[in-house]
PDB file of C-alpha atoms in Angstrom:
ATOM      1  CA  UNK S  56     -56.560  20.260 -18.274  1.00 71.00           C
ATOM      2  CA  UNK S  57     -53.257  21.168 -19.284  1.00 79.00           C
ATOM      3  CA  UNK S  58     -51.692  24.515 -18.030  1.00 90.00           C
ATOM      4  CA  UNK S  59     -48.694  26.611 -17.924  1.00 94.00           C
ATOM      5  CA  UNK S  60     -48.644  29.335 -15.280  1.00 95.00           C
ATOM      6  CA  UNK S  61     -45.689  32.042 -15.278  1.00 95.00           C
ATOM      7  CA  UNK S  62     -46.307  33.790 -11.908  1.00 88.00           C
ATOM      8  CA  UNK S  63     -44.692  37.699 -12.742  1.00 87.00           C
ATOM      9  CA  UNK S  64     -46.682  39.200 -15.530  1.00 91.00           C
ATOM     10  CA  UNK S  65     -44.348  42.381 -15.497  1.00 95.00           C
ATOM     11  CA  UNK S  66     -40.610  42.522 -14.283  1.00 97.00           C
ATOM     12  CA  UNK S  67     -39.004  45.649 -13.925  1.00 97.00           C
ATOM     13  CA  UNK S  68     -35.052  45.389 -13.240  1.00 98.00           C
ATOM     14  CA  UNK S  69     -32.342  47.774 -13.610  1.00 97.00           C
ATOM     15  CA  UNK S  70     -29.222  47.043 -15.970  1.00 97.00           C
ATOM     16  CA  UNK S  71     -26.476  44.151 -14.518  1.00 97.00           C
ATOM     17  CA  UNK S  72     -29.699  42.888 -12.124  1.00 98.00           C
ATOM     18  CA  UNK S  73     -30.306  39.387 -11.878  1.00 98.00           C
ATOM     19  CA  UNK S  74     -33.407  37.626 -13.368  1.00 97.00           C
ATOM     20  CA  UNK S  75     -35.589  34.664 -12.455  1.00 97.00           C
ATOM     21  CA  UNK S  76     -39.204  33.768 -14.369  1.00 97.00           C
ATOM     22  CA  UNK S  77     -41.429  31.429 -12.486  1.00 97.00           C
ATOM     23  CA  UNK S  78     -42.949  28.938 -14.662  1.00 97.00           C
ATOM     24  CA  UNK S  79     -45.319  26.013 -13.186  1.00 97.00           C
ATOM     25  CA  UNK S  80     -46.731  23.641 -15.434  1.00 96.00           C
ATOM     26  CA  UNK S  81     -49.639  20.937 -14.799  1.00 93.00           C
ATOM     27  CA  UNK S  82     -49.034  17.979 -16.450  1.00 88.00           C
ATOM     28  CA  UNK S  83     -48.161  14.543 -15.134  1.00 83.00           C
ATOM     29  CA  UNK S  84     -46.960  13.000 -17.872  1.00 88.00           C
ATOM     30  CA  UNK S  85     -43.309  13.440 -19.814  1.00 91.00           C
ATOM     31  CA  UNK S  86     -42.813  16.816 -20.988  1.00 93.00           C
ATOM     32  CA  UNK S  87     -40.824  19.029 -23.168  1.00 94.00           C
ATOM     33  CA  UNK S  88     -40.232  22.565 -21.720  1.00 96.00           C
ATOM     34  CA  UNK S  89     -39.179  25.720 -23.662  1.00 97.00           C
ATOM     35  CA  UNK S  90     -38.843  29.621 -23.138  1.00 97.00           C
ATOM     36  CA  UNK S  91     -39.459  31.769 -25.756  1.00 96.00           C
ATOM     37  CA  UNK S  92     -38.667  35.843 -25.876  1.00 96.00           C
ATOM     38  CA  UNK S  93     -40.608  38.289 -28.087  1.00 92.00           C
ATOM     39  CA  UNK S  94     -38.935  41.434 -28.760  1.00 92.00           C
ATOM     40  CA  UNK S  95     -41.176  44.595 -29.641  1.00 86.00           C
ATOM     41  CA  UNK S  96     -42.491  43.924 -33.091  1.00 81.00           C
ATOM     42  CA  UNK S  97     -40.942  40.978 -33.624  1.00 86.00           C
ATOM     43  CA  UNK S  98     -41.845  36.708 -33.860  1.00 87.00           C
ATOM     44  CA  UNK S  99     -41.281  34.468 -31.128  1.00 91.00           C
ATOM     45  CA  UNK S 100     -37.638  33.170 -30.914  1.00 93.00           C
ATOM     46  CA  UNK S 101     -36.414  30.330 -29.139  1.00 94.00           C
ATOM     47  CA  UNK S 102     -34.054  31.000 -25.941  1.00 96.00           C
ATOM     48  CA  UNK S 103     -33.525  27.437 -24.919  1.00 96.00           C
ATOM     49  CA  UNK S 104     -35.302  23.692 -24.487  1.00 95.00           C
ATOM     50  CA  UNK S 105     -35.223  21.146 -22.322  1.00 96.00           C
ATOM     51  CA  UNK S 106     -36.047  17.476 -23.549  1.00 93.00           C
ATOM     52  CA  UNK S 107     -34.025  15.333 -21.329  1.00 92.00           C
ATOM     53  CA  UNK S 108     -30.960  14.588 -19.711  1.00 94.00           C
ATOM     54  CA  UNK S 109     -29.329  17.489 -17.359  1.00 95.00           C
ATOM     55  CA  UNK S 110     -32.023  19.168 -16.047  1.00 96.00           C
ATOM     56  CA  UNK S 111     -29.946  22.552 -16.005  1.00 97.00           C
ATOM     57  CA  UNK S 112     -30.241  24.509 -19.744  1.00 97.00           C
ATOM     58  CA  UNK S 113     -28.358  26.639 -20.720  1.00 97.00           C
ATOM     59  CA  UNK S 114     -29.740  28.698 -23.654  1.00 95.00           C
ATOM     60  CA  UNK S 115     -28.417  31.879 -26.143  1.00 94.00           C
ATOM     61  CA  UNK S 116     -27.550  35.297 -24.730  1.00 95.00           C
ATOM     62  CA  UNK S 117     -26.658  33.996 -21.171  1.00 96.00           C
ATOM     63  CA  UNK S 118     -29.833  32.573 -20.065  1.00 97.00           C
ATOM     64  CA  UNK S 119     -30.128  29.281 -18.591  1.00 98.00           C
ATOM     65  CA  UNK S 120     -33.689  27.349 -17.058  1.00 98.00           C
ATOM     66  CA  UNK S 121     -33.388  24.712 -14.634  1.00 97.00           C
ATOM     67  CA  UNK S 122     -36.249  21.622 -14.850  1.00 96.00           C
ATOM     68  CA  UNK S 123     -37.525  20.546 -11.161  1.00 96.00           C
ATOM     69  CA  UNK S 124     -39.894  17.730 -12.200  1.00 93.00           C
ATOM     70  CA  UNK S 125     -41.109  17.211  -8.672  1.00 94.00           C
ATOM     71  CA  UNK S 126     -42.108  20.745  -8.684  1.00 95.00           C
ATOM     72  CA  UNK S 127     -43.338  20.778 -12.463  1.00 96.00           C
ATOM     73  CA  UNK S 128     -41.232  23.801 -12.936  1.00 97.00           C
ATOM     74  CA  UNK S 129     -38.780  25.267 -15.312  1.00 98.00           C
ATOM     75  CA  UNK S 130     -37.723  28.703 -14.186  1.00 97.00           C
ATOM     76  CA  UNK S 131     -35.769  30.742 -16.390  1.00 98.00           C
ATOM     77  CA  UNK S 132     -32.461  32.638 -14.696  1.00 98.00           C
ATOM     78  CA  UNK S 133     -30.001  35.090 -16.291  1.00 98.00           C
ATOM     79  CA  UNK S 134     -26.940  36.720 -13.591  1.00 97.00           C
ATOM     80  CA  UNK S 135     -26.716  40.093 -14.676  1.00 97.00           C
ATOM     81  CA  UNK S 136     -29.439  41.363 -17.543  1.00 98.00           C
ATOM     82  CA  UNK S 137     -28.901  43.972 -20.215  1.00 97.00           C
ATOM     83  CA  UNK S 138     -31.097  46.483 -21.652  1.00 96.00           C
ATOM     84  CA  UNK S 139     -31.435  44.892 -24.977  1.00 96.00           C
ATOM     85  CA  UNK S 140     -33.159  41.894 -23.118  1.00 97.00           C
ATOM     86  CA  UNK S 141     -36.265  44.172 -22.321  1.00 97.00           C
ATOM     87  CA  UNK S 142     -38.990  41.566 -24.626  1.00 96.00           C
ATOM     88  CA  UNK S 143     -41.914  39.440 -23.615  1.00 94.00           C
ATOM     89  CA  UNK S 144     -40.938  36.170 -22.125  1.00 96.00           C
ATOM     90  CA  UNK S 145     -43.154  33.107 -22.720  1.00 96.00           C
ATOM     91  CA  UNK S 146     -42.709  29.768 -21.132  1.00 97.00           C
ATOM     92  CA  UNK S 147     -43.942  26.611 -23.297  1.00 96.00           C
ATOM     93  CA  UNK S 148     -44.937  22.985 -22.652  1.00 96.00           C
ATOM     94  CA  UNK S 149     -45.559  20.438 -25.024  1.00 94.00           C
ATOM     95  CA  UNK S 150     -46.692  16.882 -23.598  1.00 91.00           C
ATOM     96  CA  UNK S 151     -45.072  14.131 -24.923  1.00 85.00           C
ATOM     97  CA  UNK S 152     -47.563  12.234 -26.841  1.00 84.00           C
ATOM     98  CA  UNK S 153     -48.986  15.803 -28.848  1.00 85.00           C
ATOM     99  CA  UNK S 154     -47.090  18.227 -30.767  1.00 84.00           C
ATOM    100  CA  UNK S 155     -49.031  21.030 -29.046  1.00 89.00           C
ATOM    101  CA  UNK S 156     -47.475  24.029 -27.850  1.00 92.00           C
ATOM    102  CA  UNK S 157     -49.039  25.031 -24.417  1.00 93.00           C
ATOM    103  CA  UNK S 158     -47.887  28.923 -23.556  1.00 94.00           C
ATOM    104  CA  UNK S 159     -47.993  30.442 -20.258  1.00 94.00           C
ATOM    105  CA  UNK S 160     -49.309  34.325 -20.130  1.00 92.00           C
ATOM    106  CA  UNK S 161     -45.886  35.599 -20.752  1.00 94.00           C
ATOM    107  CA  UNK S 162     -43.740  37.832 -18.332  1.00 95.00           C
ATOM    108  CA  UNK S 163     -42.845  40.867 -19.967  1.00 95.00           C
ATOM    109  CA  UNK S 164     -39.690  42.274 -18.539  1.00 97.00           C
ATOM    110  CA  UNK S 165     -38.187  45.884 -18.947  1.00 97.00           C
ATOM    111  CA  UNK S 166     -34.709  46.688 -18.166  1.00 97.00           C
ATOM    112  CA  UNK S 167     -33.931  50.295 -17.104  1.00 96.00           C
ATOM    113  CA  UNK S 168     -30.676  51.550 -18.255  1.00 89.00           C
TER     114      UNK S 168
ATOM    115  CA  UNK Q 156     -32.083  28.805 -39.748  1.00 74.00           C
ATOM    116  CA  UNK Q 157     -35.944  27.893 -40.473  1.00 85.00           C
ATOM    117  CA  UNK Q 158     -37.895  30.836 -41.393  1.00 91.00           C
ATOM    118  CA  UNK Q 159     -41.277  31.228 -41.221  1.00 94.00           C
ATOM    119  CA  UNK Q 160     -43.080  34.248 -43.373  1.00 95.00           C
ATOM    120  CA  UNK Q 161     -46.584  34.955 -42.610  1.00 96.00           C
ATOM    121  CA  UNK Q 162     -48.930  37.921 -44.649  1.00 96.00           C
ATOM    122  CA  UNK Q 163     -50.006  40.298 -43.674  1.00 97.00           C
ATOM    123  CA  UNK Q 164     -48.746  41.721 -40.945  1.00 95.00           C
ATOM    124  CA  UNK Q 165     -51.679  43.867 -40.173  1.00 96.00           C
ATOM    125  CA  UNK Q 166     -55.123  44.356 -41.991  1.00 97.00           C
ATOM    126  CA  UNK Q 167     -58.073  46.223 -41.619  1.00 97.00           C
ATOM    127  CA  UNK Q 168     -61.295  45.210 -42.650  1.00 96.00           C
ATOM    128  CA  UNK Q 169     -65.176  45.912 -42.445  1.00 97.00           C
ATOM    129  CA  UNK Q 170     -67.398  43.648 -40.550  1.00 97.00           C
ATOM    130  CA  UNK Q 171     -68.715  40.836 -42.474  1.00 97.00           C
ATOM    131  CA  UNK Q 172     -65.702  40.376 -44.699  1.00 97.00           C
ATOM    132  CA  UNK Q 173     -63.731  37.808 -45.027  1.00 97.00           C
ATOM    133  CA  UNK Q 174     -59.604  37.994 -44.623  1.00 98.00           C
ATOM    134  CA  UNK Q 175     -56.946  35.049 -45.341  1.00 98.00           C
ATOM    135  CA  UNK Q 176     -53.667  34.901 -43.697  1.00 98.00           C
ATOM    136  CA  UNK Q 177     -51.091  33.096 -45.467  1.00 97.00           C
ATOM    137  CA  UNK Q 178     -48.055  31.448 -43.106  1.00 96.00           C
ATOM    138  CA  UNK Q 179     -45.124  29.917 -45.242  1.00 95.00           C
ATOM    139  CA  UNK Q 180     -42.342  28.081 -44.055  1.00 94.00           C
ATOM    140  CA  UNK Q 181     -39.134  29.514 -46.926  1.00 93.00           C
ATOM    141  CA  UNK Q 182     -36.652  26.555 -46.165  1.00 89.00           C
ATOM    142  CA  UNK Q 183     -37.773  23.821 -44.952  1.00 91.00           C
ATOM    143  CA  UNK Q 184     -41.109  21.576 -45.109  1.00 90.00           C
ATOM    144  CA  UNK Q 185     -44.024  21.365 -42.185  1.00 89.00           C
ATOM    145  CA  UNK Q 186     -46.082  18.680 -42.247  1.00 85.00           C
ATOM    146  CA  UNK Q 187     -47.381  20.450 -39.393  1.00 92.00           C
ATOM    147  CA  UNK Q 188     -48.857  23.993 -38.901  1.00 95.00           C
ATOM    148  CA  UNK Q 189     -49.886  25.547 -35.737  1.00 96.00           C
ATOM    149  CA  UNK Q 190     -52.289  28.771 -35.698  1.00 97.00           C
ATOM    150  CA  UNK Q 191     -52.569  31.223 -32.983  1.00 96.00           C
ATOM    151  CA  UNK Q 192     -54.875  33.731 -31.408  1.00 95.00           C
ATOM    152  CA  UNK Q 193     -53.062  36.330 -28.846  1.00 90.00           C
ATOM    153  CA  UNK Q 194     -55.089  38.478 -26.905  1.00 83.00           C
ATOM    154  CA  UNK Q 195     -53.345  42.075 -25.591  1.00 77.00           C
ATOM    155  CA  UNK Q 196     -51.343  40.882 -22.547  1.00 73.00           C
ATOM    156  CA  UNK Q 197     -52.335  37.557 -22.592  1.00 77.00           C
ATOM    157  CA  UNK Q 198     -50.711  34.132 -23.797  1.00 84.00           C
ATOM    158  CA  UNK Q 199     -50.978  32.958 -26.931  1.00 90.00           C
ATOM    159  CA  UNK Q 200     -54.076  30.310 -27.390  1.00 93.00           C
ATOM    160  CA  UNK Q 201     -53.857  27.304 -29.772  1.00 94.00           C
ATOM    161  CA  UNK Q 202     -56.566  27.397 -32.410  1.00 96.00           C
ATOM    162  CA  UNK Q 203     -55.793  25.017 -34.779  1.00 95.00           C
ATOM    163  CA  UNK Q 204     -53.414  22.407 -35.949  1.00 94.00           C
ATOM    164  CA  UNK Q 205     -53.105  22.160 -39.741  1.00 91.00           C
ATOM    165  CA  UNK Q 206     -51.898  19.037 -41.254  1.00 88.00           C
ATOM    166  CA  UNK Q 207     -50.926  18.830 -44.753  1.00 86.00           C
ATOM    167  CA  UNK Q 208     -53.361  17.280 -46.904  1.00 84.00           C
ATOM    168  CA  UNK Q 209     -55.512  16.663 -44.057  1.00 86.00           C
ATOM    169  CA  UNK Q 210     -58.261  18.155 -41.973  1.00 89.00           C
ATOM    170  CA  UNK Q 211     -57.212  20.791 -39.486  1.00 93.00           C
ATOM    171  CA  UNK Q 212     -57.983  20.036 -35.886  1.00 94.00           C
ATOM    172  CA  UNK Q 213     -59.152  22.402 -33.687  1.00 96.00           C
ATOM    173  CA  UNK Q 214     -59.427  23.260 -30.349  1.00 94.00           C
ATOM    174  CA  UNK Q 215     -62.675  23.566 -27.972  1.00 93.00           C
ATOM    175  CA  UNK Q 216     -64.265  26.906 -28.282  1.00 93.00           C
ATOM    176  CA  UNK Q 217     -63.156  27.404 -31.943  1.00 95.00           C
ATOM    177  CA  UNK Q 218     -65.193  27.455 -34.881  1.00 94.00           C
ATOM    178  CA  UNK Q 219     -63.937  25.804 -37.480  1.00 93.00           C
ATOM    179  CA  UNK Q 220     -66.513  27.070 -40.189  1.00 95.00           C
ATOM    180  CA  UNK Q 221     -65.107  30.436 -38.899  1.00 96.00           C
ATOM    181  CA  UNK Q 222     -61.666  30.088 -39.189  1.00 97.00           C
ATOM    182  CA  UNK Q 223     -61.330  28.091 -41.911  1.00 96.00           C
ATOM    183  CA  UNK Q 224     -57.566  26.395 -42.100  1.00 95.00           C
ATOM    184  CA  UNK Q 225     -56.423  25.109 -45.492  1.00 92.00           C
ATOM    185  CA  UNK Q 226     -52.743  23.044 -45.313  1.00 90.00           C
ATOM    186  CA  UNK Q 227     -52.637  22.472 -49.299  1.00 82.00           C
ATOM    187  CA  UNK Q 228     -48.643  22.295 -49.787  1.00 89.00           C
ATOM    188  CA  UNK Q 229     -45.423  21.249 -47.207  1.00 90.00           C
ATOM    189  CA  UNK Q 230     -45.017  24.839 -47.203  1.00 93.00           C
ATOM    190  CA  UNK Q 231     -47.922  26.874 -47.105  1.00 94.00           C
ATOM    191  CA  UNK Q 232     -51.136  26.857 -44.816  1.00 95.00           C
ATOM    192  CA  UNK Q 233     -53.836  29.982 -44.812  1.00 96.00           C
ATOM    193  CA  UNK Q 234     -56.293  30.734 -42.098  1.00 97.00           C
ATOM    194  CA  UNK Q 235     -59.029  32.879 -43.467  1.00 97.00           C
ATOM    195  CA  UNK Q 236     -61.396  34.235 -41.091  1.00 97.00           C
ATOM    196  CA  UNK Q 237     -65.081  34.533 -42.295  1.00 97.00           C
ATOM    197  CA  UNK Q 238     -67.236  37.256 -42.135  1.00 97.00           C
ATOM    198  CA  UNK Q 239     -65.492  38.904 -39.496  1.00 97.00           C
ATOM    199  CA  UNK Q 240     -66.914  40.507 -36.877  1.00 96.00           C
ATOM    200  CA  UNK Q 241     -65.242  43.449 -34.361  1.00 96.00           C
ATOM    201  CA  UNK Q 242     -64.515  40.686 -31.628  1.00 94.00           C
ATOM    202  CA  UNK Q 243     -62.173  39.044 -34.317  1.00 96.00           C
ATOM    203  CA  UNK Q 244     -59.914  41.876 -34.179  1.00 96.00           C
ATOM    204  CA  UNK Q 245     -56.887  40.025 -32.506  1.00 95.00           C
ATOM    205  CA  UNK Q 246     -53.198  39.168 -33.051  1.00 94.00           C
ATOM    206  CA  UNK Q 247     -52.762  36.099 -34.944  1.00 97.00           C
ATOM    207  CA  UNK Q 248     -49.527  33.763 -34.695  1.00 96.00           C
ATOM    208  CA  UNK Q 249     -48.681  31.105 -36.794  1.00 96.00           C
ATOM    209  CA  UNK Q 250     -46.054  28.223 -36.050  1.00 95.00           C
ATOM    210  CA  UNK Q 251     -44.618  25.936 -38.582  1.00 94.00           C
ATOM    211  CA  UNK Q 252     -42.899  22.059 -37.237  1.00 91.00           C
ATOM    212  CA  UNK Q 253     -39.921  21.506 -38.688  1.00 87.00           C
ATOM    213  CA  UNK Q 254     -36.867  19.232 -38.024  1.00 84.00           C
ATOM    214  CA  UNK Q 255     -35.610  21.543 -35.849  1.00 78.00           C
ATOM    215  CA  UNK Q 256     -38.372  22.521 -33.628  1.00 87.00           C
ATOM    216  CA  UNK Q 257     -41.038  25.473 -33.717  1.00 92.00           C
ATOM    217  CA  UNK Q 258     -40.766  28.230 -35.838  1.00 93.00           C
ATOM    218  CA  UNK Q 259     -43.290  31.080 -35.585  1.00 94.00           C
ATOM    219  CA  UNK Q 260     -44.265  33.636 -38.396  1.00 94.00           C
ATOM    220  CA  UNK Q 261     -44.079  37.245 -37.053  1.00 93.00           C
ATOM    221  CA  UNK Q 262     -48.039  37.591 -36.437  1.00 94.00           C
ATOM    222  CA  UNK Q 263     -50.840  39.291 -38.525  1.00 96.00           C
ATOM    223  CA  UNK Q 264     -52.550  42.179 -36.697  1.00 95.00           C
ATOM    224  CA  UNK Q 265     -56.172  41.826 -37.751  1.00 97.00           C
ATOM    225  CA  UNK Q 266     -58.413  44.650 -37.149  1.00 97.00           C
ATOM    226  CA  UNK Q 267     -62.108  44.708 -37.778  1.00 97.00           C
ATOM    227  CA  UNK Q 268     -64.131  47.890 -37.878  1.00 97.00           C
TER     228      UNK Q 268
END
């Protein structure tokens, strides 16, 4: 069956720290790959996509995700986090030939001051 | 950009009731509907897909004369869950397929005592 695994479920980093979410997907077919963030009481927003083309994504508020198809991952980075970007991270795959959205368990990050 | 209201954002109910969640997409149209259940901590699991004037289709495990999915309008799907029972009590998501991708409502916090 199809999965997503994110391997950190809680990331604690201080302010200016750099990030990195592991996300492994199993899937051998064509794939679109997305990372969503949650804030506290908010709806899921969009941070960036891939779909094709250069495998390295860059996405709003400095985050970017780079696509390693032979490793079926899609890792999201960011160089120097902020405090606002303390939020639930979720990484997404939807195969090709569905219009499912398959979410991983989410990573939830917090970002000390 | 897309916007995607769902109501309510939290109810309470007594066990055996029934409770409808309404998901509405303000500025654009969705063929396509996507409903969520999201457990504390966990990822968010795919319950149903609701296509407009069409049958919902839903995933293993889920009972469809449980959560019943109407998808009357290009704008407007409801999930109403029947007779609902303490283990309903959950967080539930709903995700509207637009032109421009995904767009997810900001979750009705359903509580069943």
């Amino acid at each position: 069956a199809q999965s997503v695994s994110q391997h950190n479920h809680h990331v604690i980093l201080s302010e200016a720290a750099s990030l990195e979410l592991g996300c492994n997907y199993s899937y051998g077919g064509t794939v679109n790959l997305f990372w969503y963030v949650q804030y506290p009481g908010q709806h899921l927003q969009l941070l960036l996509k891939y779909f094709s083309g250069d495998p390295l994504v860059k996405g709003i508020k400095g985050f970017e995700a780079e696509f390693i198809k032979s490793k079926f991952s899609f890792n999201l980075r960011k160089p120097s986090v902020q405090w606002s970007d303390t939020a639930e991270y979720f990484c997404a795959v939807k195969p090709s030939n569905t219009g499912k959205l398959i979410f991983g368990q989410g990573t939830t990050l917090q970002v000390k001051p | 950009g897309a916007v995607v209201s769902q109501h309510p954002s939290w109810v309470i109910c007594k066990s055996g009731t029934s409770v409808k969640i309404e998901c509405r997409s303000l500025d654009f149209q969705a063929t396509t509907m996507f409903w969520y259940r999201q457990f504390p901590k966990q990822s968010l699991m795919l319950m149903a897909t609701s296509n407009e004037g069409s049958k919902a289709t839903y995933e293993q495990g889920v009972e469809k004369d449980k959560f019943l999915i109407n998808h009357a309008s290009l704008t407007l799907s409801t999930l109403t869950v029947t007779s609902a029972h303490p283990e309903d009590s959950s967080f539930y998501i709903c995700s509207a397929q637009g032109e421009n991708g995904y767009t997810f409502g900001s979750g009705t916090r359903l509580t069943v005592v």
